[in-house]
Amino acid sequence: MWLVVNFKANKNLKETLDWIDAVGPSLPKSDSLKIVACPSFTALSEAKKAILVGNYPIILGSQDLSSFPPGAYTGEEPAKFLSEFIELSILGHSERRTNFGETDKIVAKKVSQAFENSIIPLVCVETPQMSIPSNCKLVAYEPVFAIGTGSPDTPENADNIALEIKNKAGADTEVLYGGSVNHENIKAFIQRENINGCLVGTGALDPGEFLKMVEICNI
Ligand code: PGA
């Protein structure tokens, strides 16, 4: 079971560290629940230290990475550099596709940079028809109408779509649901047969609400 937190551009360094210190001591050390926090690039280095010092069961991830290797690419964050800090990267999020012109081709290049640097790509798709680069075994179904709106998809529909994704990308693909997940509705999603966890934004920003979700997922 995965519980992945996407901070988006919501927390600065201090706020990220406060969140880690607020939740860290209460997190269960569980083999079956994988808790991933994806703060902004500027928080990754200190977040990694805080996780190590506190010995917290938090996997660190990024919200993006460069489609290019290190070199003359001003402003980019290559996977090779990020791999010092992170184990996973959210790729192809709909906010990146909409606001930053990310295409399937760019997402595929980012996925190969992730693989080359031993980073797990978590590829986001809005529909099961969208392209999933080969060998991606962690996919998030995030319908645009549900992202940040307070109107999630129904657990039943999300489950059907998760199955479609597994049929397309392989039965060993783990599928997360994302879009307006909170501590009140998360149980209905994770109970579904084909849903292997959730990708949460707004609903996880508050440490107390996030811990309620952890408790529900840690079964
Ligand atoms: P939300 O965002 O939980 O705020 O809807 C989820 C996401 O975009 O990953």
Coordinates of N, CA and C and ligand atoms in Angstrom, one line a residue:
M1 N 0.8 -1.2 0.0 CA 0.0 0.0 0.0 C 0.9 1.2 0.0
W2 N 0.5 2.2 -0.9 CA 1.3 3.4 -1.0 C 0.5 4.6 -0.5
L3 N 1.1 5.5 0.2 CA 0.5 6.8 0.5 C 1.5 7.8 0.1
V4 N 1.2 8.5 -1.0 CA 2.2 9.4 -1.5 C 1.7 10.8 -1.4
V5 N 2.5 11.7 -0.8 CA 2.0 13.1 -0.6 C 2.7 14.0 -1.6
N6 N 1.9 14.8 -2.3 CA 2.4 15.8 -3.3 C 2.2 17.1 -2.6
F7 N 3.2 17.7 -2.2 CA 3.1 19.1 -1.5 C 2.8 20.1 -2.6
K8 N 3.0 19.9 -3.8 CA 3.0 20.9 -4.9 C 3.9 22.1 -4.5
A9 N 3.5 23.3 -4.9 CA 4.3 24.4 -4.5 C 3.7 25.1 -3.3
N10 N 3.4 24.3 -2.3 CA 2.6 24.8 -1.1 C 3.4 25.0 0.1
K11 N 4.6 24.3 0.3 CA 5.3 24.5 1.5 C 6.7 24.9 1.3
N12 N 7.2 25.9 2.0 CA 8.6 26.3 1.8 C 9.5 25.3 2.7
L13 N 10.8 25.6 2.8 CA 11.7 24.7 3.5 C 11.2 24.5 5.0
K14 N 11.0 25.6 5.7 CA 10.6 25.5 7.1 C 9.3 24.8 7.3
E15 N 8.3 25.1 6.4 CA 7.0 24.4 6.6 C 7.2 22.9 6.3
T16 N 8.0 22.6 5.3 CA 8.3 21.1 5.0 C 8.9 20.4 6.2
L17 N 9.9 21.1 6.8 CA 10.6 20.5 8.0 C 9.6 20.4 9.2
D18 N 8.8 21.4 9.3 CA 7.8 21.3 10.4 C 6.8 20.1 10.2
W19 N 6.4 19.9 9.0 CA 5.5 18.8 8.7 C 6.2 17.5 9.0
I20 N 7.4 17.3 8.5 CA 8.2 16.1 8.8 C 8.3 15.8 10.3
D21 N 8.6 16.9 11.0 CA 8.8 16.7 12.5 C 7.5 16.4 13.2
A22 N 6.4 17.0 12.6 CA 5.1 16.8 13.2 C 4.6 15.3 13.0
V23 N 4.8 14.8 11.8 CA 4.3 13.5 11.5 C 5.3 12.3 11.8
G24 N 6.6 12.6 11.6 CA 7.6 11.5 11.7 C 7.5 10.6 12.9
P25 N 7.4 11.2 14.1 CA 7.5 10.3 15.3 C 6.2 9.4 15.4
S26 N 5.1 9.8 14.7 CA 3.9 9.0 14.9 C 3.7 8.0 13.8
L27 N 4.7 7.9 12.8 CA 4.5 7.0 11.7 C 4.8 5.6 12.0
P28 N 4.0 4.6 11.6 CA 4.3 3.2 11.9 C 5.5 2.7 11.0
K29 N 6.3 1.9 11.6 CA 7.4 1.3 10.8 C 6.8 0.0 10.2
S30 N 6.3 0.1 9.0 CA 5.5 -1.1 8.4 C 6.1 -1.5 7.1
D31 N 6.2 -2.8 6.9 CA 6.7 -3.3 5.6 C 5.7 -3.1 4.5
S32 N 4.4 -3.1 4.9 CA 3.4 -3.0 3.8 C 2.9 -1.6 3.5
L33 N 3.1 -0.6 4.3 CA 2.7 0.7 4.0 C 3.9 1.6 3.7
K34 N 3.9 2.1 2.4 CA 5.1 2.9 2.0 C 4.6 4.3 1.9
I35 N 5.2 5.1 2.8 CA 4.8 6.6 2.9 C 5.9 7.4 2.2
V36 N 5.4 8.2 1.2 CA 6.3 8.9 0.4 C 5.9 10.4 0.5
A37 N 6.9 11.3 0.8 CA 6.7 12.7 0.8 C 7.4 13.4 -0.3
C38 N 6.7 14.2 -1.1 CA 7.3 14.9 -2.3 C 7.3 16.4 -2.1
P39 N 8.3 17.0 -1.4 CA 8.3 18.4 -1.2 C 8.9 19.1 -2.5
S40 N 9.1 20.4 -2.3 CA 9.7 21.2 -3.4 C 11.2 20.8 -3.5
F41 N 11.8 21.1 -4.6 CA 13.3 20.8 -4.8 C 14.1 21.5 -3.7
T42 N 13.7 22.7 -3.3 CA 14.6 23.5 -2.4 C 14.5 22.8 -1.0
A43 N 13.6 22.0 -0.7 CA 13.5 21.3 0.6 C 14.1 19.9 0.7
L44 N 14.5 19.4 -0.5 CA 14.9 18.0 -0.5 C 16.1 17.7 0.4
S45 N 17.1 18.5 0.3 CA 18.4 18.2 1.0 C 18.1 18.2 2.5
E46 N 17.5 19.2 3.0 CA 17.2 19.3 4.5 C 16.2 18.3 4.9
A47 N 15.2 18.0 4.0 CA 14.2 17.0 4.4 C 14.9 15.6 4.5
K48 N 15.8 15.4 3.7 CA 16.5 14.1 3.7 C 17.2 13.9 5.1
K49 N 17.9 15.0 5.5 CA 18.6 15.0 6.8 C 17.6 14.8 7.9
A50 N 16.5 15.5 7.9 CA 15.5 15.4 9.0 C 15.0 14.0 9.1
I51 N 14.8 13.3 7.9 CA 14.3 12.0 7.9 C 15.3 11.0 8.5
L52 N 16.6 11.2 8.1 CA 17.6 10.3 8.6 C 17.9 10.5 10.1
V53 N 17.9 11.8 10.6 CA 18.1 12.1 12.0 C 17.0 11.5 12.8
G54 N 15.8 11.7 12.4 CA 14.6 11.2 13.2 C 14.4 9.7 13.0
N55 N 15.1 9.1 12.0 CA 14.9 7.7 11.6 C 13.4 7.5 11.3
Y56 N 12.8 8.4 10.6 CA 11.4 8.3 10.2 C 11.2 7.4 9.0
P57 N 10.1 6.6 9.0 CA 9.8 5.8 7.8 C 9.2 6.6 6.7
I58 N 9.9 7.5 6.2 CA 9.4 8.3 5.1 C 10.3 8.2 3.9
I59 N 9.8 7.8 2.7 CA 10.6 7.8 1.5 C 10.5 9.2 0.9
L60 N 11.6 9.7 0.4 CA 11.5 11.0 -0.1 C 11.4 11.0 -1.7
G61 N 10.5 11.8 -2.2 CA 10.3 11.9 -3.6 C 10.4 13.3 -4.1
S62 N 10.4 13.5 -5.5 CA 10.3 14.8 -6.0 C 9.0 14.9 -6.9
Q63 N 8.7 16.1 -7.2 CA 7.4 16.3 -8.0 C 7.7 16.3 -9.5
D64 N 9.0 16.2 -9.9 CA 9.4 16.3 -11.3 C 10.9 16.0 -11.3
L65 N 11.4 15.9 -12.5 CA 12.8 15.9 -12.7 C 13.1 16.2 -14.2
S66 N 14.3 16.5 -14.5 CA 14.6 17.0 -15.9 C 14.5 15.8 -16.9
S67 N 14.1 16.1 -18.1 CA 14.2 15.1 -19.2 C 15.6 15.0 -19.8
F68 N 16.5 15.8 -19.3 CA 17.9 15.8 -19.8 C 18.8 15.3 -18.7
P69 N 19.9 14.8 -19.2 CA 21.0 14.4 -18.3 C 21.7 15.7 -17.8
P70 N 22.7 15.6 -16.9 CA 23.5 16.8 -16.5 C 24.1 17.5 -17.8
G71 N 24.2 18.8 -17.8 CA 24.9 19.4 -18.9 C 24.4 20.9 -19.0
A72 N 24.4 21.4 -20.2 CA 24.0 22.8 -20.4 C 22.5 22.9 -20.6
Y73 N 21.8 22.8 -19.5 CA 20.4 22.9 -19.5 C 19.9 23.8 -18.3
T74 N 20.1 25.1 -18.5 CA 19.8 26.1 -17.5 C 18.5 25.9 -16.8
G75 N 18.6 25.8 -15.5 CA 17.3 25.8 -14.7 C 16.8 24.4 -14.4
E76 N 17.4 23.4 -15.0 CA 16.9 22.0 -14.9 C 17.5 21.3 -13.7
E77 N 16.7 20.3 -13.2 CA 17.2 19.5 -12.1 C 17.3 18.0 -12.6
P78 N 18.6 17.6 -12.9 CA 18.8 16.3 -13.5 C 18.5 15.2 -12.5
A79 N 18.0 14.1 -13.0 CA 17.7 12.9 -12.1 C 19.0 12.5 -11.4
K80 N 20.1 12.6 -12.1 CA 21.4 12.2 -11.4 C 21.6 12.9 -10.1
F81 N 21.4 14.2 -10.2 CA 21.6 15.0 -8.9 C 20.5 14.7 -7.9
L82 N 19.3 14.6 -8.4 CA 18.2 14.3 -7.4 C 18.3 12.9 -6.7
S83 N 19.0 12.0 -7.4 CA 19.1 10.6 -6.9 C 19.9 10.6 -5.6
E84 N 20.6 11.7 -5.3 CA 21.3 11.8 -4.0 C 20.3 11.9 -2.8
F85 N 19.1 12.3 -3.2 CA 18.1 12.6 -2.1 C 16.8 11.8 -2.2
I86 N 16.4 11.4 -3.5 CA 15.1 10.9 -3.6 C 15.1 9.4 -4.1
E87 N 14.0 8.7 -3.9 CA 13.9 7.3 -4.4 C 12.8 7.3 -5.4
L88 N 11.9 8.3 -5.5 CA 10.7 8.2 -6.4 C 10.5 9.6 -7.0
S89 N 9.9 9.7 -8.1 CA 9.5 11.0 -8.7 C 8.2 10.9 -9.3
I90 N 7.3 11.9 -9.0 CA 6.0 12.0 -9.7 C 6.3 12.6 -11.1
L91 N 5.8 11.9 -12.1 CA 6.1 12.4 -13.5 C 4.8 12.5 -14.2
G92 N 4.7 13.6 -15.1 CA 3.6 13.7 -15.9 C 2.3 14.1 -15.2
H93 N 2.5 14.8 -14.0 CA 1.3 15.3 -13.3 C 0.5 16.2 -14.2
S94 N -0.8 16.2 -14.1 CA -1.7 17.0 -15.0 C -1.4 18.5 -14.9
E95 N -0.9 19.0 -13.7 CA -0.5 20.4 -13.6 C 0.7 20.7 -14.4
R96 N 1.6 19.7 -14.6 CA 2.7 19.9 -15.4 C 2.3 19.9 -16.9
R97 N 1.4 19.0 -17.2 CA 1.0 18.8 -18.6 C 0.3 20.1 -19.0
T98 N -0.6 20.6 -18.1 CA -1.4 21.8 -18.5 C -0.6 23.1 -18.4
N99 N 0.1 23.3 -17.4 CA 0.8 24.6 -17.2 C 2.2 24.7 -17.8
F100 N 2.8 23.6 -18.1 CA 4.2 23.6 -18.6 C 4.4 22.9 -19.9
G101 N 3.3 22.5 -20.5 CA 3.4 21.9 -21.9 C 4.0 20.6 -21.9
E102 N 3.9 19.8 -20.8 CA 4.5 18.5 -20.9 C 3.7 17.5 -21.7
T103 N 4.4 16.9 -22.7 CA 3.8 16.0 -23.6 C 4.1 14.5 -23.2
D104 N 3.5 13.6 -23.8 CA 3.8 12.2 -23.5 C 5.3 11.9 -23.8
K105 N 5.8 12.6 -24.9 CA 7.2 12.3 -25.3 C 8.1 12.8 -24.2
I106 N 7.8 14.0 -23.7 CA 8.7 14.6 -22.6 C 8.6 13.7 -21.4
V107 N 7.4 13.2 -21.0 CA 7.2 12.4 -19.9 C 8.0 11.1 -20.1
A108 N 8.0 10.5 -21.3 CA 8.8 9.3 -21.5 C 10.3 9.5 -21.3
K109 N 10.8 10.7 -21.7 CA 12.2 11.0 -21.5 C 12.5 11.2 -20.0
K110 N 11.6 11.7 -19.3 CA 11.8 11.9 -17.9 C 11.8 10.5 -17.2
V111 N 10.9 9.6 -17.7 CA 10.9 8.3 -17.1 C 12.2 7.6 -17.4
S112 N 12.8 7.7 -18.6 CA 14.0 7.0 -18.8 C 15.2 7.6 -18.0
Q113 N 15.1 8.9 -17.8 CA 16.1 9.5 -16.9 C 16.0 9.0 -15.4
A114 N 14.7 8.8 -15.0 CA 14.5 8.2 -13.7 C 15.1 6.8 -13.6
F115 N 14.7 6.0 -14.6 CA 15.2 4.6 -14.6 C 16.8 4.6 -14.6
E116 N 17.4 5.4 -15.4 CA 18.8 5.4 -15.5 C 19.5 5.7 -14.2
N117 N 18.8 6.4 -13.3 CA 19.3 6.9 -12.1 C 18.7 6.2 -10.8
S118 N 18.1 5.1 -11.1 CA 17.5 4.2 -10.0 C 16.4 5.0 -9.2
I119 N 15.7 5.8 -9.9 CA 14.5 6.5 -9.2 C 13.2 5.9 -9.8
I120 N 12.3 5.6 -8.8 CA 11.0 5.0 -9.3 C 10.2 6.0 -9.9
P121 N 9.8 5.9 -11.2 CA 8.8 6.9 -11.7 C 7.4 6.5 -11.3
L122 N 6.7 7.5 -10.8 CA 5.3 7.4 -10.6 C 4.6 8.3 -11.6
V123 N 4.1 7.6 -12.7 CA 3.6 8.3 -13.8 C 2.1 8.5 -13.6
C124 N 1.7 9.8 -13.8 CA 0.3 10.2 -13.6 C -0.4 10.2 -15.0
V125 N -1.6 9.6 -15.0 CA -2.5 9.7 -16.2 C -3.9 10.1 -15.8
E126 N -4.5 10.9 -16.7 CA -5.8 11.4 -16.5 C -6.9 10.4 -16.9
T127 N -6.5 9.6 -17.9 CA -7.4 8.5 -18.4 C -6.6 7.3 -18.7
P128 N -7.3 6.1 -18.7 CA -6.5 4.9 -19.0 C -6.0 4.8 -20.4
Q129 N -6.5 5.7 -21.3 CA -6.0 5.7 -22.7 C -4.7 6.4 -22.8
M130 N -4.3 7.2 -21.8 CA -3.1 8.0 -22.0 C -1.9 7.0 -22.0
S131 N -0.8 7.5 -22.6 CA 0.4 6.7 -22.8 C 1.1 6.4 -21.4
I132 N 1.5 5.2 -21.2 CA 2.3 4.8 -20.1 C 3.6 4.2 -20.6
P133 N 4.7 4.9 -20.3 CA 6.0 4.4 -20.8 C 6.2 3.0 -20.4
S134 N 6.9 2.2 -21.2 CA 7.1 0.8 -20.9 C 8.0 0.6 -19.6
N135 N 7.7 -0.4 -19.0 CA 8.3 -0.8 -17.7 C 7.9 0.1 -16.5
C136 N 7.0 1.0 -16.7 CA 6.5 1.8 -15.5 C 5.5 0.9 -14.8
K137 N 5.9 0.6 -13.5 CA 5.0 -0.3 -12.7 C 4.3 0.4 -11.6
L138 N 4.4 1.7 -11.6 CA 3.7 2.5 -10.6 C 3.0 3.7 -11.3
V139 N 1.7 3.7 -11.3 CA 0.9 4.6 -12.1 C -0.1 5.3 -11.2
A140 N -0.4 6.6 -11.4 CA -1.4 7.2 -10.6 C -2.5 7.6 -11.6
Y141 N -3.8 7.2 -11.3 CA -4.9 7.7 -12.0 C -5.4 8.9 -11.3
E142 N -5.3 10.0 -12.0 CA -5.7 11.3 -11.5 C -6.6 12.1 -12.5
P143 N -7.9 11.9 -12.4 CA -8.8 12.7 -13.3 C -8.8 14.2 -13.0
V144 N -8.7 15.0 -14.0 CA -8.5 16.4 -13.9 C -9.7 17.0 -13.0
F145 N -10.9 16.5 -13.3 CA -12.1 17.1 -12.5 C -12.0 16.9 -11.0
A146 N -11.1 16.0 -10.6 CA -11.0 15.7 -9.2 C -9.8 16.3 -8.5
I147 N -8.9 16.9 -9.2 CA -7.7 17.4 -8.6 C -7.9 18.8 -8.0
G148 N -7.8 18.8 -6.7 CA -7.9 20.1 -6.0 C -9.3 20.6 -6.0
T149 N -10.3 19.9 -6.3 CA -11.7 20.4 -6.4 C -12.6 20.0 -5.3
G150 N -12.2 19.1 -4.5 CA -13.1 18.6 -3.4 C -14.1 17.6 -4.0
S151 N -14.0 17.3 -5.3 CA -15.0 16.3 -5.9 C -14.2 15.1 -6.4
P152 N -14.0 14.1 -5.6 CA -13.2 13.0 -6.1 C -14.0 12.1 -7.0
D153 N -13.4 11.3 -7.8 CA -14.1 10.3 -8.6 C -14.7 9.3 -7.6
T154 N -15.6 8.5 -8.1 CA -16.2 7.5 -7.2 C -15.2 6.3 -7.0
P155 N -15.1 5.7 -5.8 CA -14.2 4.6 -5.7 C -14.5 3.5 -6.7
E156 N -15.7 3.3 -7.1 CA -16.1 2.2 -8.0 C -15.5 2.5 -9.4
N157 N -15.6 3.8 -9.9 CA -15.1 4.1 -11.2 C -13.5 4.1 -11.1
A158 N -13.0 4.6 -10.0 CA -11.5 4.6 -9.9 C -11.0 3.2 -9.9
D159 N -11.7 2.3 -9.3 CA -11.3 0.8 -9.3 C -11.3 0.2 -10.7
N160 N -12.4 0.6 -11.4 CA -12.5 0.1 -12.8 C -11.4 0.6 -13.7
I161 N -11.1 1.8 -13.5 CA -10.0 2.4 -14.3 C -8.6 1.8 -13.9
A162 N -8.5 1.6 -12.6 CA -7.2 1.0 -12.2 C -7.1 -0.4 -12.8
L163 N -8.2 -1.1 -13.0 CA -8.1 -2.4 -13.6 C -7.7 -2.3 -15.1
E164 N -8.3 -1.3 -15.7 CA -8.0 -1.0 -17.2 C -6.5 -0.7 -17.3
I165 N -6.0 0.1 -16.4 CA -4.5 0.4 -16.4 C -3.7 -0.9 -16.3
K166 N -4.1 -1.7 -15.3 CA -3.4 -3.0 -15.1 C -3.5 -3.9 -16.3
N167 N -4.6 -3.9 -17.0 CA -4.8 -4.7 -18.2 C -3.8 -4.2 -19.3
K168 N -3.6 -2.9 -19.3 CA -2.8 -2.3 -20.4 C -1.3 -2.4 -20.0
A169 N -1.0 -2.1 -18.8 CA 0.5 -1.9 -18.4 C 1.0 -3.2 -17.8
G170 N 0.2 -4.2 -17.5 CA 0.7 -5.4 -16.9 C 0.1 -5.6 -15.5
A171 N -0.3 -6.8 -15.2 CA -1.0 -7.1 -13.9 C -0.1 -6.8 -12.7
D172 N 1.2 -6.7 -12.9 CA 2.1 -6.3 -11.8 C 2.3 -4.8 -11.6
T173 N 1.5 -4.1 -12.3 CA 1.5 -2.6 -12.2 C 0.7 -2.2 -11.0
E174 N 1.2 -1.4 -10.1 CA 0.5 -0.9 -9.0 C -0.2 0.5 -9.4
V175 N -1.4 0.6 -9.1 CA -2.2 1.8 -9.5 C -2.7 2.6 -8.2
L176 N -2.3 3.8 -8.2 CA -2.8 4.7 -7.1 C -3.9 5.6 -7.6
Y177 N -4.8 6.0 -6.7 CA -5.8 6.9 -7.1 C -5.5 8.3 -6.5
G178 N -5.6 9.4 -7.2 CA -5.4 10.7 -6.7 C -6.4 11.7 -7.2
G179 N -6.8 12.6 -6.4 CA -7.8 13.7 -6.7 C -8.8 13.8 -5.6
S180 N -8.5 14.9 -4.7 CA -9.4 15.2 -3.6 C -9.6 14.0 -2.6
V181 N -8.5 13.3 -2.4 CA -8.5 12.3 -1.3 C -8.3 13.0 0.0
N182 N -9.1 12.5 1.0 CA -8.9 13.1 2.4 C -9.1 12.0 3.4
H183 N -9.0 12.3 4.7 CA -9.1 11.3 5.7 C -10.5 10.7 5.8
E184 N -11.5 11.4 5.2 CA -12.8 10.9 5.3 C -13.1 9.9 4.1
N185 N -12.5 10.1 3.0 CA -12.9 9.2 1.9 C -11.8 8.2 1.5
I186 N -10.6 8.3 2.1 CA -9.5 7.4 1.7 C -9.8 5.9 1.8
K187 N -10.5 5.6 2.9 CA -10.8 4.2 3.1 C -11.5 3.5 2.0
A188 N -12.5 4.3 1.4 CA -13.3 3.7 0.3 C -12.5 3.4 -0.9
F189 N -11.4 4.2 -1.1 CA -10.5 4.0 -2.2 C -9.6 2.8 -2.0
I190 N -8.9 2.8 -0.8 CA -7.9 1.8 -0.6 C -8.5 0.4 -0.4
Q191 N -9.8 0.3 -0.1 CA -10.5 -1.0 0.1 C -10.7 -1.7 -1.3
R192 N -10.6 -0.9 -2.3 CA -10.9 -1.5 -3.7 C -9.8 -2.4 -4.1
E193 N -10.2 -3.5 -4.8 CA -9.3 -4.5 -5.2 C -8.1 -4.1 -6.0
N194 N -8.4 -3.1 -6.9 CA -7.3 -2.8 -7.9 C -6.6 -1.5 -7.6
I195 N -6.9 -0.9 -6.4 CA -6.2 0.3 -6.0 C -5.2 0.0 -5.0
N196 N -3.9 0.4 -5.3 CA -2.8 0.0 -4.4 C -2.3 1.2 -3.5
G197 N -3.2 2.2 -3.4 CA -2.8 3.3 -2.6 C -3.3 4.6 -3.2
C198 N -2.9 5.8 -2.5 CA -3.4 7.1 -3.0 C -2.3 8.1 -3.1
L199 N -2.5 9.0 -4.0 CA -1.6 10.2 -4.2 C -2.4 11.4 -3.7
V200 N -1.9 12.0 -2.6 CA -2.7 13.0 -2.0 C -2.0 14.4 -2.0
G201 N -2.8 15.4 -2.3 CA -2.2 16.8 -2.2 C -2.8 17.5 -1.0
T202 N -3.8 18.3 -1.3 CA -4.4 19.2 -0.3 C -4.7 18.5 1.0
G203 N -5.3 17.3 1.0 CA -5.7 16.6 2.1 C -4.6 16.1 3.1
A204 N -3.4 16.3 2.6 CA -2.3 15.8 3.5 C -1.4 16.9 4.0
L205 N -1.7 18.2 3.6 CA -0.9 19.3 4.0 C -0.9 19.5 5.5
D206 N -2.0 19.2 6.2 CA -2.1 19.4 7.6 C -1.7 18.1 8.3
P207 N -0.6 18.1 9.1 CA -0.1 16.9 9.7 C -1.1 16.0 10.4
G208 N -2.0 16.7 11.1 CA -3.1 15.9 11.9 C -4.0 15.1 10.9
E209 N -4.4 15.8 9.8 CA -5.2 15.1 8.9 C -4.5 14.0 8.1
F210 N -3.2 14.2 7.9 CA -2.4 13.2 7.2 C -2.2 12.0 8.1
L211 N -2.0 12.2 9.4 CA -1.8 11.1 10.3 C -3.1 10.2 10.4
K212 N -4.3 10.9 10.3 CA -5.5 10.1 10.3 C -5.5 9.2 9.1
M213 N -5.0 9.7 7.9 CA -5.0 8.8 6.7 C -4.0 7.7 6.9
V214 N -2.9 8.0 7.6 CA -1.9 6.9 7.8 C -2.5 5.8 8.6
E215 N -3.3 6.2 9.6 CA -3.9 5.2 10.5 C -4.9 4.3 9.7
I216 N -5.6 4.9 8.8 CA -6.6 4.2 8.0 C -5.8 3.2 7.1
C217 N -4.7 3.7 6.5 CA -4.0 2.8 5.5 C -3.2 1.7 6.2
N218 N -2.8 1.9 7.5 CA -2.0 1.0 8.1 C -2.8 -0.2 8.7
I219 N -3.4 -1.0 7.8 CA -4.2 -2.1 8.3 C -3.7 -3.4 7.8
Ligands
PGA1 P1 -5.4 17.0 -4.4 O1 -4.2 16.8 -5.4 O2 -5.3 15.9 -3.4 O3 -5.2 18.3 -3.8 O4 -6.7 16.9 -5.2 C1 -3.8 15.5 -5.8 C2 -2.7 15.6 -6.8 O5 -2.8 16.5 -7.7 O6 -1.7 14.9 -6.8

